[in-house]
PDB file of C-alpha atoms in Angstrom:
ATOM      1  CA  MET A   1      30.335 -30.093   1.856  1.00  0.00           C
ATOM      2  CA  GLY A   2      32.647 -30.222  -1.035  1.00  0.00           C
ATOM      3  CA  GLN A   3      35.616 -27.479  -1.813  1.00  0.00           C
ATOM      4  CA  GLU A   4      33.779 -26.644  -4.946  1.00  0.00           C
ATOM      5  CA  SER A   5      30.112 -26.463  -3.369  1.00  0.00           C
ATOM      6  CA  LEU A   6      31.786 -24.495  -0.319  1.00  0.00           C
ATOM      7  CA  LEU A   7      33.421 -21.817  -2.893  1.00  0.00           C
ATOM      8  CA  LEU A   8      30.164 -21.167  -4.857  1.00  0.00           C
ATOM      9  CA  ARG A   9      28.427 -20.588  -1.135  1.00  0.00           C
ATOM     10  CA  LEU A  10      31.255 -18.143  -0.759  1.00  0.00           C
ATOM     11  CA  LEU A  11      30.730 -16.337  -3.955  1.00  0.00           C
ATOM     12  CA  LEU A  12      26.909 -16.321  -3.748  1.00  0.00           C
ATOM     13  CA  LEU A  13      27.713 -14.459   0.193  1.00  0.00           C
ATOM     14  CA  HIS A  14      30.308 -11.964  -1.644  1.00  0.00           C
ATOM     15  CA  GLU A  15      27.900 -11.120  -4.573  1.00  0.00           C
ATOM     16  CA  VAL A  16      24.879 -10.620  -1.864  1.00  0.00           C
ATOM     17  CA  THR A  17      27.005  -8.484   0.472  1.00  0.00           C
ATOM     18  CA  ALA A  18      28.811  -6.722  -2.005  1.00  0.00           C
ATOM     19  CA  GLY A  19      25.597  -4.600  -2.709  1.00  0.00           C
ATOM     20  CA  PHE A  20      25.307  -3.635   1.378  1.00  0.00           C
ATOM     21  CA  SER A  21      28.078  -0.709   1.238  1.00  0.00           C
ATOM     22  CA  GLU A  22      26.207   2.139  -0.440  1.00  0.00           C
ATOM     23  CA  PRO A  23      22.192   1.599   0.176  1.00  0.00           C
ATOM     24  CA  PRO A  24      20.358   3.325   3.232  1.00  0.00           C
ATOM     25  CA  PHE A  25      19.774   1.292   6.493  1.00  0.00           C
ATOM     26  CA  LEU A  26      16.328  -0.067   5.541  1.00  0.00           C
ATOM     27  CA  GLU A  27      17.399  -1.124   1.938  1.00  0.00           C
ATOM     28  CA  VAL A  28      20.454  -3.002   3.155  1.00  0.00           C
ATOM     29  CA  LEU A  29      17.965  -4.619   5.767  1.00  0.00           C
ATOM     30  CA  ALA A  30      15.556  -5.537   2.743  1.00  0.00           C
ATOM     31  CA  ARG A  31      18.644  -6.510   0.565  1.00  0.00           C
ATOM     32  CA  ALA A  32      19.705  -8.906   2.993  1.00  0.00           C
ATOM     33  CA  GLU A  33      16.012 -10.477   3.578  1.00  0.00           C
ATOM     34  CA  ARG A  34      15.933 -10.911  -0.244  1.00  0.00           C
ATOM     35  CA  GLY A  35      19.297 -12.483  -0.721  1.00  0.00           C
ATOM     36  CA  VAL A  36      19.706 -14.500   2.317  1.00  0.00           C
ATOM     37  CA  GLU A  37      18.046 -17.720   0.657  1.00  0.00           C
ATOM     38  CA  TRP A  38      20.829 -17.360  -2.330  1.00  0.00           C
ATOM     39  CA  VAL A  39      23.181 -18.641   0.232  1.00  0.00           C
ATOM     40  CA  PHE A  40      21.236 -20.431   2.552  1.00  0.00           C
ATOM     41  CA  PRO A  41      18.440 -22.251   0.563  1.00  0.00           C
ATOM     42  CA  GLY A  42      15.135 -22.606   2.550  1.00  0.00           C
ATOM     43  CA  ALA A  43      16.619 -20.005   5.246  1.00  0.00           C
ATOM     44  CA  ARG A  44      15.013 -16.485   6.289  1.00  0.00           C
ATOM     45  CA  LEU A  45      16.201 -13.163   8.103  1.00  0.00           C
ATOM     46  CA  LEU A  46      13.876 -12.006  11.191  1.00  0.00           C
ATOM     47  CA  ALA A  47      14.576  -8.657  11.982  1.00  0.00           C
ATOM     48  CA  LEU A  48      13.288  -8.774  16.142  1.00  0.00           C
ATOM     49  CA  LEU A  49      12.808  -6.437  18.688  1.00  0.00           C
ATOM     50  CA  PRO A  50      15.213  -6.567  21.673  1.00  0.00           C
ATOM     51  CA  GLU A  51      12.369  -7.535  23.619  1.00  0.00           C
ATOM     52  CA  GLU A  52      11.316 -10.616  21.325  1.00  0.00           C
ATOM     53  CA  ALA A  53      14.779 -12.407  21.712  1.00  0.00           C
ATOM     54  CA  ARG A  54      15.151 -12.430  25.260  1.00  0.00           C
ATOM     55  CA  GLY A  55      17.519 -15.479  26.121  1.00  0.00           C
ATOM     56  CA  LEU A  56      19.152 -15.289  22.856  1.00  0.00           C
ATOM     57  CA  PRO A  57      23.100 -14.797  22.547  1.00  0.00           C
ATOM     58  CA  GLY A  58      24.596 -11.545  21.931  1.00  0.00           C
ATOM     59  CA  ARG A  59      26.148 -13.385  18.763  1.00  0.00           C
ATOM     60  CA  GLY A  60      25.680 -17.053  17.773  1.00  0.00           C
ATOM     61  CA  ARG A  61      23.753 -20.270  17.547  1.00  0.00           C
ATOM     62  CA  GLY A  62      20.357 -20.481  19.297  1.00  0.00           C
ATOM     63  CA  ARG A  63      16.520 -20.872  19.201  1.00  0.00           C
ATOM     64  CA  PHE A  64      13.812 -18.629  18.533  1.00  0.00           C
ATOM     65  CA  ARG A  65      10.372 -19.811  19.076  1.00  0.00           C
ATOM     66  CA  GLY A  66      11.570 -23.300  18.447  1.00  0.00           C
ATOM     67  CA  LEU A  67      13.246 -22.272  15.525  1.00  0.00           C
ATOM     68  CA  LEU A  68      17.164 -23.280  15.465  1.00  0.00           C
ATOM     69  CA  GLY A  69      19.628 -20.776  13.905  1.00  0.00           C
ATOM     70  CA  TYR A  70      21.955 -17.794  13.900  1.00  0.00           C
ATOM     71  CA  GLY A  71      21.633 -14.812  15.838  1.00  0.00           C
ATOM     72  CA  ALA A  72      23.518 -11.139  16.634  1.00  0.00           C
ATOM     73  CA  TYR A  73      22.178  -8.212  18.215  1.00  0.00           C
ATOM     74  CA  PHE A  74      22.456  -4.712  16.661  1.00  0.00           C
ATOM     75  CA  PRO A  75      22.256  -1.575  18.964  1.00  0.00           C
ATOM     76  CA  GLY A  76      21.823   0.848  16.183  1.00  0.00           C
ATOM     77  CA  PRO A  77      21.673   3.771  15.278  1.00  0.00           C
ATOM     78  CA  PRO A  78      19.052   4.240  14.102  1.00  0.00           C
ATOM     79  CA  LEU A  79      17.284   1.415  16.355  1.00  0.00           C
ATOM     80  CA  PRO A  80      18.031  -1.418  18.200  1.00  0.00           C
ATOM     81  CA  LEU A  81      17.372  -4.913  16.575  1.00  0.00           C
ATOM     82  CA  TYR A  82      17.991  -8.463  16.777  1.00  0.00           C
ATOM     83  CA  LEU A  83      18.732 -10.088  13.647  1.00  0.00           C
ATOM     84  CA  PHE A  84      17.838 -13.798  13.492  1.00  0.00           C
ATOM     85  CA  LEU A  85      19.058 -16.014  10.508  1.00  0.00           C
ATOM     86  CA  ASP A  86      16.570 -19.033  10.682  1.00  0.00           C
ATOM     87  CA  HIS A  87      18.552 -21.545   9.591  1.00  0.00           C
ATOM     88  CA  PRO A  88      18.730 -25.478  10.859  1.00  0.00           C
ATOM     89  CA  GLY A  89      21.624 -26.130   9.180  1.00  0.00           C
ATOM     90  CA  VAL A  90      23.792 -24.118  11.467  1.00  0.00           C
ATOM     91  CA  GLU A  91      24.042 -27.422  13.250  1.00  0.00           C
ATOM     92  CA  LYS A  92      27.047 -28.357  11.234  1.00  0.00           C
ATOM     93  CA  PRO A  93      30.271 -26.323  11.437  1.00  0.00           C
ATOM     94  CA  GLU A  94      30.460 -25.407   7.928  1.00  0.00           C
ATOM     95  CA  GLU A  95      27.109 -23.645   7.966  1.00  0.00           C
ATOM     96  CA  LEU A  96      27.935 -22.003  11.312  1.00  0.00           C
ATOM     97  CA  ARG A  97      30.873 -20.360  10.013  1.00  0.00           C
ATOM     98  CA  LEU A  98      29.079 -19.270   6.713  1.00  0.00           C
ATOM     99  CA  ALA A  99      26.274 -18.105   9.002  1.00  0.00           C
ATOM    100  CA  ALA A 100      28.696 -16.387  11.230  1.00  0.00           C
ATOM    101  CA  LEU A 101      30.508 -14.564   8.030  1.00  0.00           C
ATOM    102  CA  PHE A 102      27.385 -13.486   6.532  1.00  0.00           C
ATOM    103  CA  MET A 103      25.831 -11.807   9.577  1.00  0.00           C
ATOM    104  CA  GLU A 104      29.394  -9.930  10.431  1.00  0.00           C
ATOM    105  CA  HIS A 105      28.820  -8.478   6.774  1.00  0.00           C
ATOM    106  CA  LEU A 106      25.326  -7.291   7.450  1.00  0.00           C
ATOM    107  CA  LEU A 107      26.237  -5.864  10.779  1.00  0.00           C
ATOM    108  CA  ALA A 108      29.191  -4.115   9.223  1.00  0.00           C
ATOM    109  CA  ALA A 109      26.876  -2.437   6.552  1.00  0.00           C
ATOM    110  CA  LEU A 110      23.624  -1.680   8.965  1.00  0.00           C
ATOM    111  CA  ARG A 111      26.024   0.210  11.060  1.00  0.00           C
ATOM    112  CA  GLY A 112      27.562   2.044   8.240  1.00  0.00           C
ATOM    113  CA  ALA A 113      24.045   3.017   6.963  1.00  0.00           C
ATOM    114  CA  GLY A 114      22.824   3.875  10.265  1.00  0.00           C
ATOM    115  CA  TYR A 115      25.605   6.282  11.261  1.00  0.00           C
ATOM    116  CA  ARG A 116      25.567   8.313   7.731  1.00  0.00           C
ATOM    117  CA  GLU A 117      21.844   8.478   8.521  1.00  0.00           C
ATOM    118  CA  GLU A 118      22.384   9.580  11.914  1.00  0.00           C
ATOM    119  CA  LEU A 119      25.087  12.090  10.753  1.00  0.00           C
ATOM    120  CA  GLU A 120      22.537  13.442   8.131  1.00  0.00           C
ATOM    121  CA  ARG A 121      19.654  13.679  10.627  1.00  0.00           C
ATOM    122  CA  GLN A 122      22.330  15.735  13.151  1.00  0.00           C
ATOM    123  CA  ALA A 123      23.463  18.111  10.454  1.00  0.00           C
ATOM    124  CA  ARG A 124      19.471  19.055   9.564  1.00  0.00           C
ATOM    125  CA  THR A 125      18.204  19.242  13.302  1.00  0.00           C
ATOM    126  CA  ASP A 126      18.394  22.339  15.575  1.00  0.00           C
ATOM    127  CA  TRP A 127      20.844  20.517  18.836  1.00  0.00           C
ATOM    128  CA  LEU A 128      18.092  22.790  21.110  1.00  0.00           C
ATOM    129  CA  THR A 129      14.780  22.338  20.239  1.00  0.00           C
ATOM    130  CA  GLY A 130      14.882  18.981  17.758  1.00  0.00           C
ATOM    131  CA  LEU A 131      13.099  21.054  15.045  1.00  0.00           C
ATOM    132  CA  GLY A 132      14.854  21.272  11.462  1.00  0.00           C
ATOM    133  CA  ASN A 133      17.415  23.665  11.380  1.00  0.00           C
ATOM    134  CA  ARG A 134      18.110  26.128   8.446  1.00  0.00           C
ATOM    135  CA  ARG A 135      19.803  23.656   6.335  1.00  0.00           C
ATOM    136  CA  ALA A 136      16.844  21.361   6.262  1.00  0.00           C
ATOM    137  CA  LEU A 137      14.231  24.324   5.682  1.00  0.00           C
ATOM    138  CA  GLU A 138      16.154  25.513   2.713  1.00  0.00           C
ATOM    139  CA  ARG A 139      16.201  22.165   1.264  1.00  0.00           C
ATOM    140  CA  ALA A 140      12.275  21.630   1.884  1.00  0.00           C
ATOM    141  CA  LEU A 141      12.263  25.369   0.204  1.00  0.00           C
ATOM    142  CA  ARG A 142      14.094  23.601  -2.700  1.00  0.00           C
ATOM    143  CA  GLU A 143      11.638  20.748  -2.921  1.00  0.00           C
ATOM    144  CA  GLY A 144       8.721  23.264  -3.530  1.00  0.00           C
ATOM    145  CA  LEU A 145       5.501  24.013  -1.752  1.00  0.00           C
ATOM    146  CA  THR A 146       2.664  22.251  -3.286  1.00  0.00           C
ATOM    147  CA  PRO A 147      -0.766  23.828  -3.511  1.00  0.00           C
ATOM    148  CA  GLY A 148      -2.473  24.900  -0.526  1.00  0.00           C
ATOM    149  CA  GLU A 149       0.490  24.979   1.730  1.00  0.00           C
ATOM    150  CA  VAL A 150       2.235  28.164   3.379  1.00  0.00           C
ATOM    151  CA  LEU A 151       5.311  29.026   5.103  1.00  0.00           C
ATOM    152  CA  MET A 152       4.640  30.849   8.429  1.00  0.00           C
ATOM    153  CA  VAL A 153       7.345  32.686  10.434  1.00  0.00           C
ATOM    154  CA  LEU A 154       7.193  33.362  13.908  1.00  0.00           C
ATOM    155  CA  ASP A 155       9.660  35.289  15.728  1.00  0.00           C
ATOM    156  CA  LEU A 156       9.582  35.119  19.679  1.00  0.00           C
ATOM    157  CA  ASP A 157      10.071  39.006  20.609  1.00  0.00           C
ATOM    158  CA  GLY A 158      10.044  38.408  24.407  1.00  0.00           C
ATOM    159  CA  LEU A 159      13.133  36.023  24.555  1.00  0.00           C
ATOM    160  CA  LYS A 160      15.794  38.397  25.026  1.00  0.00           C
ATOM    161  CA  ALA A 161      13.732  40.227  28.040  1.00  0.00           C
ATOM    162  CA  LEU A 162      13.231  36.515  29.497  1.00  0.00           C
ATOM    163  CA  ASN A 163      16.872  35.590  29.398  1.00  0.00           C
ATOM    164  CA  ASP A 164      17.930  39.219  30.757  1.00  0.00           C
ATOM    165  CA  ARG A 165      15.746  38.576  33.743  1.00  0.00           C
ATOM    166  CA  GLU A 166      15.950  34.716  34.473  1.00  0.00           C
ATOM    167  CA  GLY A 167      18.868  33.596  32.832  1.00  0.00           C
ATOM    168  CA  HIS A 168      19.856  31.501  29.424  1.00  0.00           C
ATOM    169  CA  LEU A 169      18.861  28.125  30.891  1.00  0.00           C
ATOM    170  CA  ALA A 170      15.334  29.808  31.453  1.00  0.00           C
ATOM    171  CA  GLY A 171      15.451  31.027  27.814  1.00  0.00           C
ATOM    172  CA  ASP A 172      16.579  27.585  26.407  1.00  0.00           C
ATOM    173  CA  ALA A 173      13.742  25.651  28.391  1.00  0.00           C
ATOM    174  CA  LEU A 174      11.185  28.109  26.975  1.00  0.00           C
ATOM    175  CA  LEU A 175      12.553  27.339  23.313  1.00  0.00           C
ATOM    176  CA  ARG A 176      12.713  23.281  24.137  1.00  0.00           C
ATOM    177  CA  ARG A 177       8.983  23.504  25.186  1.00  0.00           C
ATOM    178  CA  PHE A 178       7.748  25.723  22.465  1.00  0.00           C
ATOM    179  CA  GLY A 179       9.648  23.742  19.925  1.00  0.00           C
ATOM    180  CA  ALA A 180       7.841  20.632  21.088  1.00  0.00           C
ATOM    181  CA  CYS A 181       4.449  22.379  20.834  1.00  0.00           C
ATOM    182  CA  LEU A 182       5.307  23.629  17.389  1.00  0.00           C
ATOM    183  CA  GLN A 183       6.128  20.420  16.133  1.00  0.00           C
ATOM    184  CA  GLY A 184       2.910  18.565  17.470  1.00  0.00           C
ATOM    185  CA  LEU A 185       0.971  22.012  15.836  1.00  0.00           C
ATOM    186  CA  ALA A 186       2.781  21.231  12.802  1.00  0.00           C
ATOM    187  CA  ARG A 187       2.602  17.465  12.414  1.00  0.00           C
ATOM    188  CA  ALA A 188      -1.228  17.858  13.428  1.00  0.00           C
ATOM    189  CA  HIS A 189      -1.599  19.933   9.806  1.00  0.00           C
ATOM    190  CA  GLY A 190       0.827  17.511   7.792  1.00  0.00           C
ATOM    191  CA  GLY A 191       3.920  19.852   8.056  1.00  0.00           C
ATOM    192  CA  ARG A 192       7.066  20.202   9.505  1.00  0.00           C
ATOM    193  CA  ALA A 193       8.783  23.080  11.964  1.00  0.00           C
ATOM    194  CA  PHE A 194      12.201  24.679  11.903  1.00  0.00           C
ATOM    195  CA  ARG A 195      14.485  26.825  13.880  1.00  0.00           C
ATOM    196  CA  LEU A 196      16.558  29.405  12.140  1.00  0.00           C
ATOM    197  CA  GLY A 197      18.334  30.667  15.179  1.00  0.00           C
ATOM    198  CA  GLY A 198      17.813  33.069  18.122  1.00  0.00           C
ATOM    199  CA  GLY A 199      14.074  33.021  18.941  1.00  0.00           C
ATOM    200  CA  ARG A 200      12.695  32.931  14.835  1.00  0.00           C
ATOM    201  CA  VAL A 201      10.635  29.628  13.794  1.00  0.00           C
ATOM    202  CA  ARG A 202       8.677  28.755  10.697  1.00  0.00           C
ATOM    203  CA  PRO A 203       6.045  26.216  10.354  1.00  0.00           C
ATOM    204  CA  HIS A 204       6.062  24.509   7.115  1.00  0.00           C
ATOM    205  CA  PRO A 205       3.522  24.105   5.947  1.00  0.00           C
ATOM    206  CA  ALA A 206       1.165  26.161   8.457  1.00  0.00           C
ATOM    207  CA  PRO A 207      -2.735  26.351   8.246  1.00  0.00           C
ATOM    208  CA  ARG A 208      -3.728  29.350   6.667  1.00  0.00           C
ATOM    209  CA  GLY A 209      -4.927  32.065   8.784  1.00  0.00           C
ATOM    210  CA  THR A 210      -2.998  31.122  11.837  1.00  0.00           C
ATOM    211  CA  PRO A 211      -1.223  34.064  13.315  1.00  0.00           C
ATOM    212  CA  ALA A 212       0.838  33.962  16.327  1.00  0.00           C
ATOM    213  CA  ALA A 213      -1.758  35.086  18.694  1.00  0.00           C
ATOM    214  CA  ALA A 214      -3.403  32.186  17.809  1.00  0.00           C
ATOM    215  CA  VAL A 215      -0.629  29.879  18.242  1.00  0.00           C
ATOM    216  CA  ARG A 216      -0.312  31.041  21.586  1.00  0.00           C
ATOM    217  CA  ARG A 217      -4.106  31.201  22.559  1.00  0.00           C
ATOM    218  CA  ASP A 218      -5.218  27.630  20.835  1.00  0.00           C
ATOM    219  CA  SER A 219      -2.004  25.371  21.113  1.00  0.00           C
ATOM    220  CA  GLY A 220      -0.576  26.294  24.526  1.00  0.00           C
ATOM    221  CA  CYS A 221       2.549  26.791  23.225  1.00  0.00           C
ATOM    222  CA  PRO A 222       4.828  29.016  25.856  1.00  0.00           C
ATOM    223  CA  VAL A 223       5.191  31.817  23.454  1.00  0.00           C
ATOM    224  CA  PRO A 224       6.719  34.641  25.339  1.00  0.00           C
ATOM    225  CA  GLU A 225       4.760  38.206  25.441  1.00  0.00           C
ATOM    226  CA  ALA A 226       6.184  41.171  22.993  1.00  0.00           C
ATOM    227  CA  GLY A 227       7.377  43.969  24.866  1.00  0.00           C
ATOM    228  CA  ASP A 228       7.336  42.283  28.428  1.00  0.00           C
ATOM    229  CA  PRO A 229       7.729  45.842  30.641  1.00  0.00           C
ATOM    230  CA  ARG A 230       8.982  43.661  33.498  1.00  0.00           C
ATOM    231  CA  PRO A 231      12.586  45.060  33.348  1.00  0.00           C
ATOM    232  CA  PRO A 232      15.593  42.429  34.303  1.00  0.00           C
ATOM    233  CA  PRO A 233      16.286  42.798  37.655  1.00  0.00           C
ATOM    234  CA  PRO A 234      19.561  45.004  38.842  1.00  0.00           C
ATOM    235  CA  ARG A 235      22.659  43.370  39.036  1.00  0.00           C
ATOM    236  CA  GLN A 236      24.457  43.261  42.364  1.00  0.00           C
ATOM    237  CA  SER A 237      27.934  44.590  42.630  1.00  0.00           C
ATOM    238  CA  ARG A 238      30.356  42.513  44.229  1.00  0.00           C
ATOM    239  CA  ARG A 239      32.556  45.318  45.151  1.00  0.00           C
ATOM    240  CA  ARG A 240      32.541  46.137  48.703  1.00  0.00           C
ATOM    241  CA  ALA A 241      32.471  49.967  49.531  1.00  0.00           C
ATOM    242  CA  ALA A 242      35.942  51.223  50.607  1.00  0.00           C
ATOM    243  CA  PRO A 243      36.044  52.714  54.091  1.00  0.00           C
ATOM    244  CA  SER A 244      35.795  56.651  54.076  1.00  0.00           C
ATOM    245  CA  ARG A 245      38.846  58.558  55.347  1.00  0.00           C
ATOM    246  CA  ARG A 246      38.432  61.264  57.727  1.00  0.00           C
ATOM    247  CA  SER A 247      41.219  64.042  58.201  1.00  0.00           C
ATOM    248  CA  PRO A 248      42.327  64.294  61.914  1.00  0.00           C
TER     249      PRO A 248
END
């Protein structure tokens, strides 16, 4: 490869990878798949599941189903992938170095996009239940309801009594189970579920005519009954009774 040809290839590589810094994760991957042939004529980029890439090097030259190329493992987020550049020319030292440079730019861009999306997901997700949080609900409401959609609010009135009776770990476990049930119910109707905090949740959209009692009856969700008559257990005092003093 002549010096002018190498310089042109490097300029093409820079032009392709320069657009990797801002787009979301899947768009970075799509741009790389489209642009790889500019730098490596006749080559293609394959995104493989980790189990498909067993036996391939973590990063370096290798063969995938008889195809010679350069591969690298991407651990995520949002998901682990093995990226394989199908390019027989990597047998040549110059092509191998270009392939390694291209892959390094791509991995850095995917890491940046993946972490940005993960931070965005965490910022809009309730840490305990995995439901959308208040910020996610406000964003959904700004986008507006479509005709036929409704907003349903559920307040778990018996949660405080459960916390007092069995402890907050039991209340947290119930919220996680209820959140999973509610998420499944909302998705079955093409919607989403959110937790505002405490024991208040909002399916959006919810099927019309679905009161909280029907959620408990039809979905099997562990909804505590309001006004649980059982009082919390009395707290045992750790203070020992002082011995009585008798007058001589």
